[in-house]
Amino acid sequence: MSRSGIGDEPRNRGILSRLRVVECGEGISAAFGAKLMADLGADVIKVEDPAGDILRRRGPFAAGEKPDPEKSGLFLYLNANKREITLDLTAPSSRDAFDHLLSSADILIHNLHPAARSIRGLEGAALSKRFPSLITVGISPFGDSGSRRNWKAYPLNIENAGGMAFLAPGASEYPDLPPLRAFGDQADYQGGLHACFVALAMYLNRLRGGAPSSIDISQQECIAAMLEMNLMHYTYAGRETSRLGKRVIGPWLLSECRDGHVFVACAEEPQWERMVELMGAPEWTHEELFKDRIARGANSDALNLFMRDWMSSWKKAELFHAGQAKRIPFAKVNTMSDICADAQLNHRGYFVELDYPGRGKVRVPGAPSRYGVGQSITRRPAPRLGQDNDEVLGTSTNRAGELWAWSSSSAARLPLAGIRILDFTWAWAGPFATLQMAHLGAEVLRVESEKRVCITRAIPPFADDIPGPNRAGYFNQYNQGKRSITLNLADPAGLQVAHDLVTHCDVVVENFAGGVANKMGLGYEKLRQIRPDIVMLSMSGYGQDGPYRGYLGYGPPAAALSGFFSTTGYQGMPPMELGTSYMDPNAGIFGAIAVMNALIHRNNTGRGQYIDQSQLETAVQLIAEGLLQCQIAGEEPERVGNHHPIMSPHNTYRATGDSDKWVSIAVANDSEWRALCLVIGKIELAHDSRFSTPSARKQNEDELDCIIGEWTRTRDRWQIAEDLQRAGVAAFPSMSNKDLASDEHLGERGYLVRLEHPEVGQRTHVGIPWTLDGKACRVASPAPVRGADTDAVLSKLLGYSRAKIDQLRNAGALS
């Protein structure tokens, strides 16, 4: 089915066509969260300040074109399918109009800083009193509680505060260069994604008779939740991780080819064996230095010399396809032009062509997930400033619709209470998706097997460096709040147990390679025969159809293919890796959103559906700015380290202390620049012609970096941050896993979790990156011991007798 099709739905309706959303603030986070709802049919009304959203001035613009607020590429992308009005929310007359607008809305999503909310009437508790049926979602750098609630931060600061930047670039050979931000403002995208997920879950709860909530999203906590196993390396084994050093396993490298770069990561021994075969089994591959993946990691310097020499003779596309044909996880490092021409994305009809007045036709990322019914629709281009004032403000915004009423007992109910999920996922992307739903009260039944142990149970860090499937920090982080049952799905009796479980579940999630679920007897057509209204999410590397359908896909290859490696790196240097498998949890949060959309659709229609999600396609969602630059400006994005398209200074600077202490500093306007000059004792710089305007600072930012770096180099990173924050300048140290584990602000907010696990005791994990009604959300339980809930689920949920369970176990069906 084409991405523009609507399946069984009327062509003018989408999954969220009954939903009205008001969006306000500026920048990416709230706009992206609201965009995901607008693209599925929600009526989104964007409220801008009369001066216009800052993104209207960001671009990209055509080469030689003066900035035009109606032609900024990123604004056009993020705000298609919305209506727009302008209001000055600090003025009483505008506040009355805004209140009238909210009286007809289901959801308010905004990213106003906590310090700026009171004067605009946007404090969550006050809004809940005035509009008891309204779901409010506020996105901010550090949340609206805790000692740093009023600290200022831009995405650069948040990536450092959340620990993501400290890990990048992965396996760096450049200790003198600073921690590196990923291309684009990733902390903003994750704030928007998490806000969208929780808002939709709360809306579903309202449709099911539950009470509304005021939701607080901390972007620092969203980023800290996506660090793979890095936090647990410290809390389980006392190791402080960083971007410096070698990968534990090998081969894992990004290498130059004849026409670009290719990435490969062999996480499993059979992949290496197939690599040796592809290389023609050269003599060096049999040396003791390379006997297993750990030895290859320890001797990566020698290994990479051989590998780079061999890879240099290939073209990147040829090596990508040749490697994948042998089930080796190769990925070409795509440029933006490569992505636009990609065979897989174009086969699946991923891109949407929008015709913007005054800008012309531009191809942008389409739906991040392919739904069986209620597909996304494109209705209108992004609005001009004040375009819909007369329509929205000049008429009543009230509308007919269901009246929401809830019992007092529902106020304490988590929004997904009563939803049961059968979880066939493994590794990271799938478990991260189901983790989000467990955090909101869903019962997640994690199906495991003793014959195919989840890789996250089998790799370090282990508690106290003692291996064991229940001692692995990686698994224990991303499976909190779930139950574990063991089934041998290759055994017909084990498969029948899975089918019996489907009868009692609302959602099934799997992340096998494309087509594998069908071969196992767990395809959607089979499961809908068992439960017609089942919602099924299939998460794979590349989707269920297309030329890459059977290719191996992990987070790092997705980052290479989606363009993140080609756009991330220090100025004048080659492409570089991200520090974590960032595309895995990103796919996970997109998957959780997709399930919410499908459950809302089921609630409204009584019909389940199938969702086909490609990790590559969810990754490309986050790099739209680069694609737009390629098409609008006619150039590939330049790798610029920590620099920003319009802000300067905007970098991470060395501080005093050991050799790897850094602090991020970002300035967005002239008042922040003057404050920075005052703090560093160089007020004369505020009037220096080299730095007196934003454009002058951008033109001379290398010189500016040197001046600021000289000042930071002799000062403590926390003292720098505190002094600048008091003056209203965004600054934050680059946090390691050790820093995060003991962070006072995160502790105050109840984000750090220490639950008693039966085998590893109390270990610090990250918890839930949002609060509801001003209260921290608590993780329900530690990660389960493998198979701990098998007997209870089979007896209490399925009604199996003790004799039947014993018979199944003795026959090997429960192993």
mmCIF file of C-alpha atoms in Angstrom, residues 44 76 165 179 182 192 223 261 270 304 321 336-337 388 397 413 508 524 565 616 661 678 725 743 746 777:
data_model
loop_
_atom_site.group_PDB
_atom_site.id
_atom_site.type_symbol
_atom_site.label_atom_id
_atom_site.label_comp_id
_atom_site.label_asym_id
_atom_site.label_seq_id
_atom_site.Cartn_x
_atom_site.Cartn_y
_atom_site.Cartn_z
ATOM 1 C CA VAL A 44 -3.167 20.913 15.391
ATOM 2 C CA LEU A 76 8.174 24.134 6.626
ATOM 3 C CA ALA A 165 27.956 13.787 23.970
ATOM 4 C CA PRO A 179 32.870 15.515 23.267
ATOM 5 C CA ALA A 182 25.248 14.482 16.850
ATOM 6 C CA GLY A 192 9.118 15.874 21.232
ATOM 7 C CA ILE A 223 18.779 11.508 26.653
ATOM 8 C CA HIS A 261 32.893 5.230 3.595
ATOM 9 C CA PRO A 270 29.356 -16.486 12.776
ATOM 10 C CA ASN A 304 41.817 -2.425 11.351
ATOM 11 C CA HIS A 321 25.338 -5.445 -0.742
ATOM 12 C CA MET A 336 21.956 13.214 1.894
ATOM 13 C CA SER A 337 21.963 12.685 -1.875
ATOM 14 C CA ASP A 388 -5.390 31.322 10.365
ATOM 15 C CA THR A 397 -13.535 26.987 18.469
ATOM 16 C CA ARG A 413 -4.674 4.643 37.564
ATOM 17 C CA VAL A 508 2.035 -8.153 20.163
ATOM 18 C CA TYR A 524 -0.269 -10.991 11.793
ATOM 19 C CA PHE A 565 27.773 9.395 10.302
ATOM 20 C CA LEU A 616 16.073 3.102 8.970
ATOM 21 C CA LYS A 661 36.692 17.531 31.903
ATOM 22 C CA LEU A 678 30.581 40.123 31.742
ATOM 23 C CA GLN A 725 23.686 30.072 34.641
ATOM 24 C CA ASP A 743 23.657 13.570 40.043
ATOM 25 C CA LEU A 746 18.249 13.548 38.952
ATOM 26 C CA CYS A 777 6.598 8.059 38.173
#
